[in-house]
Coordinates of C-alpha atoms and ligand atoms in Angstrom, one line a residue:
Chain M
M1 CA -11.6 -41.8 -9.8
I2 CA -12.1 -40.0 -13.4
H3 CA -15.6 -38.5 -14.0
P4 CA -16.4 -39.7 -17.8
S5 CA -17.2 -36.4 -18.6
I6 CA -13.6 -35.2 -19.1
G7 CA -11.4 -35.5 -22.1
Q8 CA -13.4 -33.8 -24.6
R9 CA -10.6 -31.3 -25.4
G10 CA -9.8 -29.4 -28.7
S11 CA -13.2 -28.3 -29.3
A12 CA -13.1 -25.3 -31.7
E13 CA -15.4 -22.6 -30.1
A14 CA -13.3 -22.8 -26.8
L15 CA -12.5 -19.4 -25.8
I16 CA -9.9 -20.7 -23.2
A17 CA -8.4 -23.7 -23.9
V18 CA -6.1 -25.5 -21.2
Q19 CA -4.0 -28.1 -22.7
T20 CA -2.2 -30.5 -20.6
L21 CA -0.7 -27.8 -18.5
S22 CA 1.5 -28.5 -15.7
K23 CA 3.5 -26.2 -13.2
V24 CA 6.2 -26.5 -11.0
Y25 CA 7.5 -24.0 -8.6
P26 CA 10.8 -24.5 -7.1
T27 CA 11.5 -23.9 -3.2
V28 CA 14.0 -22.4 -1.1
N29 CA 15.5 -25.4 0.2
G30 CA 16.0 -26.9 -3.4
G31 CA 13.1 -28.9 -3.6
Y32 CA 10.3 -28.3 -5.6
V33 CA 6.4 -28.3 -5.4
H34 CA 4.2 -29.7 -8.5
A35 CA 1.4 -27.3 -8.4
L36 CA -0.8 -28.6 -11.4
D37 CA -0.6 -31.5 -13.5
N38 CA -2.1 -32.5 -17.0
V39 CA -4.6 -29.7 -16.7
D40 CA -7.2 -30.0 -19.7
I41 CA -10.3 -27.4 -19.6
D42 CA -12.0 -26.0 -22.8
I43 CA -14.2 -23.2 -21.9
G44 CA -16.8 -21.5 -24.0
E45 CA -17.5 -18.2 -24.7
G46 CA -20.2 -17.5 -21.8
E47 CA -19.6 -19.7 -19.6
F48 CA -19.7 -19.8 -15.9
V49 CA -17.3 -22.1 -14.8
S50 CA -17.1 -22.7 -10.8
I51 CA -13.4 -24.4 -9.7
V52 CA -13.6 -26.4 -6.2
G53 CA -11.0 -28.1 -4.7
P54 CA -8.8 -28.6 -1.6
S55 CA -6.3 -26.0 -0.4
G56 CA -2.9 -25.9 -1.9
C57 CA -4.2 -28.1 -4.7
G58 CA -3.2 -25.5 -7.4
K59 CA -6.6 -23.0 -8.2
S60 CA -4.8 -20.0 -7.9
T61 CA -2.0 -21.0 -10.0
L62 CA -4.2 -21.9 -12.8
L63 CA -6.0 -18.8 -12.6
R64 CA -2.7 -16.9 -12.5
I65 CA -1.4 -18.6 -15.5
I66 CA -4.5 -18.0 -17.4
A67 CA -4.4 -14.4 -16.1
G68 CA -0.6 -14.2 -17.7
L69 CA 0.7 -13.1 -14.1
D70 CA 2.6 -17.0 -13.8
V71 CA 3.8 -18.8 -16.4
H72 CA 3.3 -22.7 -17.1
D73 CA 6.1 -25.2 -17.7
E74 CA 4.3 -27.7 -19.7
G75 CA 1.3 -27.8 -22.2
R76 CA -0.7 -24.9 -24.2
L77 CA -2.9 -22.1 -23.0
I78 CA -5.0 -20.5 -25.5
L79 CA -7.4 -17.8 -25.5
A80 CA -9.6 -16.7 -28.4
G81 CA -7.2 -18.8 -30.6
R82 CA -3.9 -17.8 -29.6
D83 CA -1.5 -18.5 -27.0
I84 CA -1.4 -16.5 -23.9
A85 CA 1.8 -15.1 -23.6
G86 CA 1.2 -12.4 -20.4
P87 CA -1.6 -10.3 -19.5
S88 CA -4.6 -9.7 -21.9
P89 CA -7.1 -7.0 -22.2
D90 CA -9.7 -9.5 -22.9
V91 CA -9.5 -10.6 -18.9
G92 CA -10.5 -8.8 -15.8
V93 CA -9.3 -10.1 -12.7
V94 CA -11.1 -10.3 -9.5
F95 CA -8.8 -10.6 -6.3
Q96 CA -9.3 -11.8 -3.1
A97 CA -10.5 -9.4 -0.7
A98 CA -11.0 -7.0 -3.4
N99 CA -7.3 -5.2 -3.4
L100 CA -8.5 -1.8 -3.9
L101 CA -5.9 1.2 -4.2
P102 CA -6.4 2.6 -0.4
W103 CA -5.3 6.2 -2.1
L104 CA -7.5 6.5 -4.8
T105 CA -11.6 7.1 -4.2
V106 CA -13.8 4.1 -5.3
R107 CA -14.2 6.0 -8.6
E108 CA -10.7 6.4 -9.3
N109 CA -9.9 2.7 -8.2
V110 CA -12.7 1.6 -11.0
R111 CA -11.2 4.1 -13.6
L112 CA -7.8 2.7 -12.9
P113 CA -7.9 0.4 -16.1
L114 CA -8.7 3.1 -18.5
R115 CA -5.9 4.7 -17.1
V116 CA -2.9 2.4 -17.4
G117 CA -1.2 -0.1 -19.6
G118 CA -1.2 2.3 -23.0
K119 CA -3.3 1.8 -26.1
K120 CA -6.2 0.4 -25.1
K121 CA -7.7 3.6 -23.3
Q122 CA -11.0 3.2 -24.6
S123 CA -13.9 2.7 -22.0
G124 CA -16.3 -0.5 -22.3
T125 CA -18.6 0.3 -19.9
S126 CA -18.8 3.9 -18.7
V127 CA -17.6 4.0 -14.8
D128 CA -20.6 5.7 -13.7
D129 CA -22.9 3.0 -15.4
L130 CA -21.0 0.3 -13.5
L131 CA -20.9 2.2 -10.2
A132 CA -24.7 2.7 -10.7
M133 CA -25.4 -1.0 -11.6
T134 CA -23.8 -2.0 -8.3
G135 CA -25.2 0.2 -6.0
L136 CA -21.9 2.6 -5.5
G137 CA -23.6 5.5 -7.5
E138 CA -23.1 7.7 -4.2
F139 CA -20.0 6.3 -3.5
G140 CA -17.7 7.2 -5.6
E141 CA -16.0 9.7 -4.1
R142 CA -15.6 8.0 -0.9
Y143 CA -12.5 5.8 0.1
P144 CA -12.4 2.4 0.4
Y145 CA -11.6 2.6 3.8
E146 CA -15.1 4.0 4.5
L147 CA -16.7 1.1 2.4
S148 CA -18.0 -2.1 4.0
G149 CA -16.0 -5.3 2.6
G150 CA -19.1 -6.3 0.4
M151 CA -19.2 -2.8 -1.3
Q152 CA -15.2 -2.8 -1.7
Q153 CA -15.6 -6.2 -3.4
R154 CA -18.4 -4.6 -5.7
A155 CA -15.9 -1.6 -6.6
G156 CA -13.2 -4.8 -7.3
I157 CA -15.8 -6.1 -10.0
C158 CA -16.6 -2.8 -11.4
R159 CA -12.5 -2.5 -12.2
A160 CA -12.6 -5.6 -13.4
L161 CA -15.6 -4.8 -15.6
A162 CA -14.1 -1.3 -16.7
R163 CA -12.0 -2.4 -19.8
N164 CA -15.4 -4.4 -20.7
P165 CA -13.0 -8.0 -21.2
R166 CA -14.7 -10.9 -22.0
I167 CA -13.5 -13.3 -19.6
L168 CA -13.7 -12.8 -15.6
L169 CA -11.4 -14.4 -13.4
M170 CA -12.3 -14.6 -9.9
D171 CA -9.9 -16.3 -6.9
E172 CA -12.4 -16.9 -3.9
P173 CA -13.6 -13.0 -4.2
F174 CA -16.3 -13.4 -1.3
G175 CA -14.2 -15.3 1.0
A176 CA -13.6 -12.8 3.5
L177 CA -17.3 -11.7 3.5
D178 CA -19.9 -12.7 5.9
A179 CA -22.5 -15.3 4.6
L180 CA -25.3 -13.0 4.4
T181 CA -23.6 -10.4 2.2
R182 CA -22.1 -13.2 0.4
E183 CA -25.1 -14.5 -0.5
R184 CA -26.2 -11.0 -1.5
M185 CA -23.1 -11.0 -3.6
N186 CA -23.9 -14.4 -5.8
L187 CA -27.5 -12.8 -6.7
E188 CA -25.4 -9.8 -8.0
L189 CA -22.9 -11.3 -9.7
Q190 CA -25.5 -13.6 -11.5
N191 CA -27.1 -10.9 -12.7
I192 CA -23.8 -9.4 -14.0
W193 CA -23.0 -12.5 -15.6
Q194 CA -26.6 -12.7 -17.5
T195 CA -26.8 -8.7 -18.5
H196 CA -22.9 -8.5 -19.4
K197 CA -22.7 -12.1 -21.1
K198 CA -19.1 -12.9 -19.6
T199 CA -17.3 -16.3 -19.5
V200 CA -16.3 -16.2 -15.8
I201 CA -14.0 -18.5 -13.9
L202 CA -14.9 -18.5 -10.2
I203 CA -12.4 -20.3 -8.1
T204 CA -14.5 -20.9 -4.2
H205 CA -14.2 -23.4 -1.2
S206 CA -18.1 -22.8 -1.1
I207 CA -19.9 -25.8 -2.5
S208 CA -23.3 -24.0 -2.7
E209 CA -21.6 -20.8 -4.5
A210 CA -20.1 -23.3 -7.0
L211 CA -23.5 -24.8 -7.9
F212 CA -25.5 -21.4 -7.5
L213 CA -23.4 -19.7 -10.1
G214 CA -21.7 -22.5 -12.4
N215 CA -23.0 -24.0 -15.6
R216 CA -20.0 -26.2 -14.6
V217 CA -18.2 -26.9 -11.7
I218 CA -14.7 -28.8 -12.3
V219 CA -13.6 -30.5 -9.0
M220 CA -9.6 -30.4 -8.6
S221 CA -7.6 -33.0 -6.6
A222 CA -5.0 -32.6 -3.6
R223 CA -1.7 -31.6 -5.1
P224 CA -0.4 -32.1 -7.7
G225 CA -3.5 -30.3 -9.1
R226 CA -5.3 -32.4 -11.7
I227 CA -9.2 -32.4 -12.7
I228 CA -10.9 -35.5 -11.3
A229 CA -14.4 -34.1 -12.1
D230 CA -16.3 -31.9 -14.6
L231 CA -19.7 -31.5 -14.0
K232 CA -22.6 -30.0 -15.8
V233 CA -25.0 -27.9 -13.6
D234 CA -28.3 -28.4 -15.2
I235 CA -30.9 -26.2 -13.2
P236 CA -32.8 -23.4 -15.2
R237 CA -31.6 -19.7 -14.9
P238 CA -32.3 -17.2 -13.0
R239 CA -31.7 -19.2 -10.1
S240 CA -33.0 -18.0 -6.7
L241 CA -31.1 -18.8 -3.6
D242 CA -34.2 -20.5 -1.8
S243 CA -35.4 -22.4 -4.7
I244 CA -32.1 -23.8 -5.7
I245 CA -31.8 -26.1 -2.8
L246 CA -35.1 -27.3 -3.6
H247 CA -33.9 -28.5 -7.1
P248 CA -33.1 -32.4 -6.9
E249 CA -30.2 -31.7 -9.3
Y250 CA -28.6 -29.3 -6.3
A251 CA -28.5 -32.1 -4.1
R252 CA -27.3 -34.6 -6.1
L253 CA -24.5 -32.4 -7.5
S254 CA -23.7 -31.4 -3.9
S255 CA -23.4 -34.4 -2.6
E256 CA -21.0 -35.7 -5.3
I257 CA -18.9 -33.2 -5.2
R258 CA -18.7 -33.4 -1.6
G259 CA -18.0 -36.9 -1.8
L260 CA -15.0 -36.5 -4.4
L261 CA -13.6 -33.6 -2.1
N262 CA -13.6 -36.0 0.9
A263 CA -12.2 -38.4 -0.7
Q264 CA -9.2 -36.3 -0.9
G265 CA -9.0 -36.0 2.6
E266 CA -10.1 -32.8 3.4
V267 CA -13.2 -30.7 3.1
E268 CA -13.5 -27.1 3.0
Chain P
M1 CA -29.8 -3.8 -2.6
S2 CA -28.8 0.3 -3.1
M3 CA -30.8 0.7 -0.1
A4 CA -28.7 -1.4 2.1
A5 CA -25.3 -0.5 0.9
A6 CA -26.4 3.0 1.6
T7 CA -27.2 2.2 5.3
D8 CA -23.4 0.1 5.3
I9 CA -21.8 3.4 5.8
K10 CA -24.1 5.6 7.6
S11 CA -24.7 3.9 10.6
R12 CA -21.0 3.6 11.2
P13 CA -20.2 6.8 13.1
L14 CA -17.3 8.5 11.3
I15 CA -16.0 10.3 14.8
A16 CA -15.8 8.5 17.9
P17 CA -16.2 11.5 20.5
K18 CA -14.2 9.7 23.4
P19 CA -11.1 9.4 22.0
L20 CA -10.8 13.1 20.5
K21 CA -11.3 14.4 24.2
R22 CA -8.7 11.9 26.0
S23 CA -6.2 13.0 23.1
W24 CA -6.9 16.9 23.7
L25 CA -5.6 16.1 27.4
E26 CA -2.5 14.1 26.1
S27 CA -2.0 16.5 23.4
R28 CA -1.9 20.0 25.1
L29 CA -2.6 20.0 28.6
L30 CA -0.5 17.1 30.1
P31 CA 3.1 18.9 27.6
L32 CA 2.1 22.2 29.2
L33 CA 2.1 20.9 32.8
G34 CA 5.5 19.1 31.8
V35 CA 7.2 22.6 30.9
I36 CA 6.0 23.8 33.7
I37 CA 7.1 21.4 36.0
L38 CA 10.6 21.7 34.1
I39 CA 10.7 25.4 34.4
S40 CA 10.3 25.2 38.2
A41 CA 12.4 22.8 39.0
W42 CA 15.2 24.9 37.1
S43 CA 14.2 28.3 39.0
L44 CA 14.2 26.2 42.1
A45 CA 17.8 24.7 41.4
V46 CA 19.4 28.2 40.2
H47 CA 17.4 30.2 43.5
R48 CA 17.5 27.5 46.2
L49 CA 20.2 25.1 45.4
H50 CA 22.5 28.2 44.3
V51 CA 23.8 26.4 41.6
P52 CA 26.3 29.1 40.0
P53 CA 24.9 31.1 36.8
Y54 CA 27.9 29.8 34.4
I55 CA 26.9 26.1 35.0
L56 CA 23.0 26.9 34.8
P57 CA 21.7 30.6 34.2
A58 CA 18.3 31.5 36.0
P59 CA 14.9 31.1 34.0
E60 CA 15.0 35.0 33.9
A61 CA 18.5 35.6 32.5
A62 CA 17.9 33.1 29.7
A63 CA 14.3 34.8 28.7
K64 CA 16.4 38.2 29.0
A65 CA 18.8 37.1 26.6
L66 CA 16.3 35.5 24.1
W67 CA 14.2 38.5 24.3
S68 CA 17.3 41.0 23.2
G69 CA 17.8 38.6 20.4
I70 CA 13.9 38.6 19.1
A71 CA 13.1 42.1 19.7
V72 CA 15.2 43.6 17.2
S73 CA 15.0 44.8 13.4
P74 CA 15.4 41.8 11.5
F75 CA 18.5 42.9 10.1
S76 CA 20.1 44.2 13.2
P77 CA 23.4 42.0 13.5
L78 CA 22.5 41.4 17.1
G79 CA 19.4 39.6 16.4
Y80 CA 18.5 36.1 15.7
Y81 CA 17.3 36.3 12.3
L82 CA 20.0 36.4 10.1
P83 CA 22.1 33.8 11.5
L84 CA 18.8 32.1 11.5
W85 CA 18.1 32.7 7.9
S86 CA 21.4 31.8 7.0
T87 CA 21.1 28.2 8.9
L88 CA 17.7 27.3 7.7
K89 CA 18.5 28.5 4.1
N90 CA 21.8 26.0 4.0
A91 CA 19.5 23.3 6.0
A92 CA 16.9 23.6 3.5
I93 CA 19.0 23.6 0.2
G94 CA 21.4 20.3 2.3
F95 CA 17.8 18.3 2.8
L96 CA 16.5 19.0 -0.7
I97 CA 19.9 17.5 -2.4
G98 CA 20.0 14.9 0.3
S99 CA 16.5 13.7 0.6
G100 CA 15.9 14.1 -3.2
L101 CA 19.4 12.1 -3.5
G102 CA 18.1 9.5 -1.1
L103 CA 14.7 9.0 -2.9
F104 CA 16.1 8.7 -6.2
L105 CA 18.2 5.8 -5.2
G106 CA 16.3 4.3 -2.7
S107 CA 13.8 3.8 -5.7
L108 CA 16.6 2.6 -8.1
M109 CA 17.3 0.0 -5.6
A110 CA 14.0 -1.1 -4.5
E111 CA 13.5 -1.6 -8.5
S112 CA 16.8 -3.0 -9.5
R113 CA 18.0 -6.2 -7.9
I114 CA 21.3 -5.3 -9.5
F115 CA 21.7 -1.7 -7.9
E116 CA 20.3 -3.3 -4.5
K117 CA 23.3 -5.5 -4.7
L118 CA 25.7 -3.4 -5.4
F119 CA 25.4 -0.6 -3.0
M120 CA 22.5 -1.6 -0.2
P121 CA 24.9 -3.8 2.1
Y122 CA 27.5 -0.4 1.8
A123 CA 24.2 1.4 2.5
F124 CA 23.3 0.0 5.3
A125 CA 27.0 -0.5 6.8
L126 CA 27.3 3.7 6.4
Q127 CA 24.1 4.7 7.8
S128 CA 25.5 3.0 11.4
L129 CA 28.3 5.1 11.0
P130 CA 28.4 8.3 13.1
K131 CA 28.5 10.7 10.0
V132 CA 29.0 13.8 11.9
A133 CA 32.9 12.3 12.2
I134 CA 33.0 12.9 8.5
A135 CA 32.2 16.8 9.1
P136 CA 35.9 17.9 9.5
L137 CA 36.7 16.0 6.2
I138 CA 33.9 17.5 4.4
V139 CA 34.9 21.2 5.8
I140 CA 38.5 19.9 4.1
W141 CA 36.5 19.6 0.7
F142 CA 34.4 22.4 0.7
G143 CA 35.6 24.8 2.8
F144 CA 34.3 27.2 5.7
G145 CA 31.4 28.7 3.2
D146 CA 28.1 27.5 2.8
G147 CA 29.4 25.0 0.7
S148 CA 30.5 22.8 3.7
K149 CA 27.3 23.3 5.6
V150 CA 25.3 22.2 2.7
A151 CA 27.1 19.0 2.2
I152 CA 26.9 17.9 5.6
S153 CA 23.4 18.6 6.0
A154 CA 22.9 16.8 2.5
L155 CA 25.1 13.9 4.0
L156 CA 22.9 13.3 6.7
A157 CA 19.4 13.7 5.1
F158 CA 20.6 11.5 2.6
F159 CA 20.6 7.9 4.8
P160 CA 17.2 8.3 6.3
M161 CA 15.5 8.9 3.0
L162 CA 17.3 6.3 1.3
I163 CA 16.6 3.6 4.0
N164 CA 13.0 4.4 4.2
S165 CA 12.2 4.8 0.7
F166 CA 13.9 1.7 -0.3
T167 CA 12.1 0.0 2.5
G168 CA 8.7 1.4 2.2
L169 CA 8.9 0.7 -1.6
R170 CA 10.0 -2.9 -1.5
S171 CA 7.2 -3.6 1.5
V172 CA 4.7 -3.2 -1.5
D173 CA 1.6 -6.0 -1.4
P174 CA 2.2 -8.3 -4.1
E175 CA -1.2 -8.6 -5.0
K176 CA -1.3 -4.8 -5.6
V177 CA 1.9 -5.3 -8.1
D178 CA 0.0 -8.4 -9.7
L179 CA -2.9 -6.0 -10.4
M180 CA -0.9 -3.5 -12.1
R181 CA 0.4 -6.4 -14.1
S182 CA -2.6 -8.0 -15.1
L183 CA -3.6 -4.5 -16.6
S184 CA -0.3 -4.3 -18.4
A185 CA 0.9 -1.3 -16.4
S186 CA 3.9 0.2 -17.5
R187 CA 7.0 -0.5 -14.6
F188 CA 7.0 3.2 -14.1
E189 CA 3.1 3.5 -13.7
T190 CA 3.1 0.8 -11.2
Y191 CA 5.8 3.1 -9.4
R192 CA 3.9 6.0 -9.5
I193 CA 0.5 4.9 -8.7
V194 CA 1.1 1.8 -6.1
K195 CA 4.4 1.7 -5.1
L196 CA 5.0 5.4 -4.3
P197 CA 2.3 6.1 -2.6
H198 CA 2.1 2.8 -0.5
A199 CA 5.7 3.9 0.5
A200 CA 4.2 7.6 1.4
P201 CA 4.0 6.7 5.2
F202 CA 7.6 5.3 5.2
I203 CA 9.1 8.4 3.1
F204 CA 7.2 10.9 5.4
A205 CA 8.7 9.1 8.7
G206 CA 12.2 9.6 6.4
I207 CA 11.6 13.2 5.5
D208 CA 10.9 14.0 9.4
M209 CA 14.3 12.4 10.3
A210 CA 16.0 14.4 6.9
V211 CA 14.5 17.5 8.0
V212 CA 15.7 17.7 11.7
Y213 CA 19.4 15.9 10.3
A214 CA 19.9 18.7 8.2
F215 CA 19.1 21.1 10.7
L216 CA 21.5 19.3 12.9
G217 CA 24.3 18.9 10.4
T218 CA 24.1 22.6 8.9
I219 CA 24.7 23.6 12.9
V220 CA 27.6 20.9 13.6
A221 CA 29.2 22.5 10.1
E222 CA 28.8 25.9 11.6
F223 CA 30.8 24.9 15.1
L224 CA 34.0 23.8 12.9
G225 CA 34.2 27.3 11.2
A226 CA 31.5 29.8 9.7
Q227 CA 30.8 33.4 9.4
Q228 CA 27.1 33.1 9.9
G229 CA 24.4 31.1 11.2
M230 CA 22.9 30.1 14.7
G231 CA 26.0 27.5 15.5
V232 CA 28.3 30.7 15.2
V233 CA 25.7 32.6 17.8
I234 CA 26.3 29.7 20.1
T235 CA 29.9 29.7 20.0
K236 CA 30.5 33.4 20.5
A237 CA 28.3 33.0 23.3
Q238 CA 30.2 30.0 24.7
A239 CA 33.8 32.0 23.7
V240 CA 32.5 34.9 26.6
T241 CA 31.0 31.9 29.0
D242 CA 27.8 33.5 28.5
V243 CA 25.6 30.7 29.5
A244 CA 22.6 32.0 29.2
G245 CA 23.0 33.3 25.8
V246 CA 23.6 29.9 24.7
F247 CA 20.5 28.3 26.5
A248 CA 18.9 31.0 24.5
A249 CA 20.0 29.8 21.1
L250 CA 19.4 26.9 22.2
F251 CA 15.7 27.3 22.8
I252 CA 15.5 29.1 19.3
L253 CA 16.9 25.7 18.0
G254 CA 14.8 23.6 19.7
F255 CA 11.9 25.8 18.8
V256 CA 12.5 25.8 15.2
G257 CA 12.8 22.0 15.3
I258 CA 9.4 21.4 16.7
L259 CA 8.0 24.0 14.3
L260 CA 9.5 21.8 11.1
H261 CA 8.6 18.5 12.8
A262 CA 5.0 19.8 13.4
T263 CA 4.5 21.3 9.7
V264 CA 5.9 17.7 8.2
Q265 CA 3.6 15.5 10.4
K266 CA 0.8 18.0 9.3
I267 CA 1.5 17.8 5.5
D268 CA 1.7 13.9 6.4
R269 CA -1.6 13.6 7.9
K270 CA -3.1 15.2 5.0
M271 CA -1.5 13.6 2.4
V272 CA -1.2 10.0 4.0
H273 CA -4.7 10.1 5.3
W274 CA -5.7 6.6 4.2
N275 CA -3.3 5.1 6.5
R276 CA -4.7 7.0 9.7
R277 CA -7.7 4.8 10.3
G278 CA -7.2 2.9 13.3
Q279 CA -4.1 4.2 14.5
K280 CA -5.6 6.8 17.0
Ligands
LIG301 N1 5.5 -18.1 -6.3 C1 5.5 -19.7 -5.6 N2 6.5 -20.3 -4.8 C2 6.3 -21.7 -4.6 N3 5.4 -22.2 -4.6 C3 4.1 -22.4 -4.5 C4 4.1 -20.4 -5.2 N4 2.8 -20.1 -5.3 C5 2.4 -21.1 -5.0 N5 2.8 -22.2 -4.5 C6 2.3 -23.7 -4.2 O1 1.9 -24.2 -4.9 C7 0.9 -25.0 -4.4 C8 -0.4 -24.3 -5.2 O2 -0.9 -23.2 -4.4 P1 -2.1 -22.3 -5.2 O3 -2.3 -22.3 -6.2 O4 -2.2 -21.2 -4.2 O5 -3.0 -23.4 -4.2 P2 -4.6 -22.9 -4.2 O6 -5.0 -21.5 -4.4 O7 -5.6 -24.0 -4.6 O8 -5.2 -23.0 -3.0 C9 0.8 -24.8 -2.8 O9 1.5 -25.5 -2.4 C10 1.5 -23.5 -3.1 O10 2.4 -23.7 -1.7
LIG302 MG1 -5.8 -19.9 -3.5

């Protein structure tokens, strides 16, 4: 089942262009895992793209390749007109479960990108502004273990923004949070995206999160990961959690995505 | 939102009073009780069961011997101060050399697969060898002076640091290394900012062992022949069957050992504070 809207690749203004990308992992017993198969995605500047798919279908792999942390086997990957060869200062990564360094204070964690990696030392946004924006102003001198999960992930987002990158990659960033905190984080993320004009790729296993935040929702198949749908989310911004569920588009897209995932033999 | 964030932390008590009280009982009162029971049993054995003094001296006799070594000028040849200084000095130099080399080579092997394949199998094999057995050989190589004391201490301090720093550095969470890679951090930055702090609890456990082993190493070397040191104090007392004197010297060694261990623990707790949560 191929969705009609895929296949319009090669647009000149794409900030991120993923072209016929494939990835195969060798396994310890001499076999292999085909993680990604012929993936094509064009993402324009300022877009917010959500990716959903069954677990193990290669979502993290795709994100790691875009982040320059893993290498692909076939295809091309172009970022701002250039082939990706390793991590780029234009990309900020938000990890699952915050991934803060427990021996550094919140402020030191957020400042980390400005301390390492040579040359690019200039601060895009001041660390204090970032902390204030996410409500962490008073917690700069605290250690991560003194913070709740939601606050830790706020710090994780601040850290990803510290170099003022154009692109934010997020791999199930709120998966470990309780439902209420998660909703609050969704609202904040929408604000950050709107005020900072970032291009965001968000991997999530929540259909409602994907629809609330995304301009587009990309649905991937079970392994080997392929793109089976690329859906435009035509719901005006700013969106609110209450109003979005009443929007007819929301109900339509939600059931379409659920149907696609069900056809993959697994609902998440 | 920032309101909610503020209550997030303040609603959680940082100190839970109940476990603190229990730990005071466990850490102070019970050990004290243990010592009292031990000395009472000792006294009982000597005075009621008539164990001869060349096997077990009376607690008073050991205390008297101890006092005669303590209540003298720090420079008296009869006191514990000069030999203890000599032993501690050699142990400290040995500890610094051995643990420094252990940390360095452990880091090298953790960072480089080639170094790991070259040396790590032998390091683990040597670890299980009783290294004091090499002491006579080291005395042949380094003579009866301070050199052999330092060398044996360094040898004993080396292995726990090597194994622990290697294990600690290797156990780092790959996501944290990915974080540093995503920031284009250099290898040394990743080592310094992520791996070394992560390995700190392992390294401190290694230091704890290395300190005691270095101390032990010096004393063993002194048993094999030396002009000065606590090992010499013990062998001299042994030569004249002064069992109370041996006991007194052992008490000093035990006391210093506990002091060293407590110091390392204290530094550990201060430096690796983030690792303490939920452990007590
Ligand atoms: N480093 C690796 N080595 C071998 N197999 C891997 C590796 N990383 C991921 N895989 C495999 O690739 C597939 C896709 O993984 P992943 O991208 O993490 O999936 P998702 O994030 O969609 O759940 C899985 O089957 C996983 O086991
Ligand atoms: Mg994943």
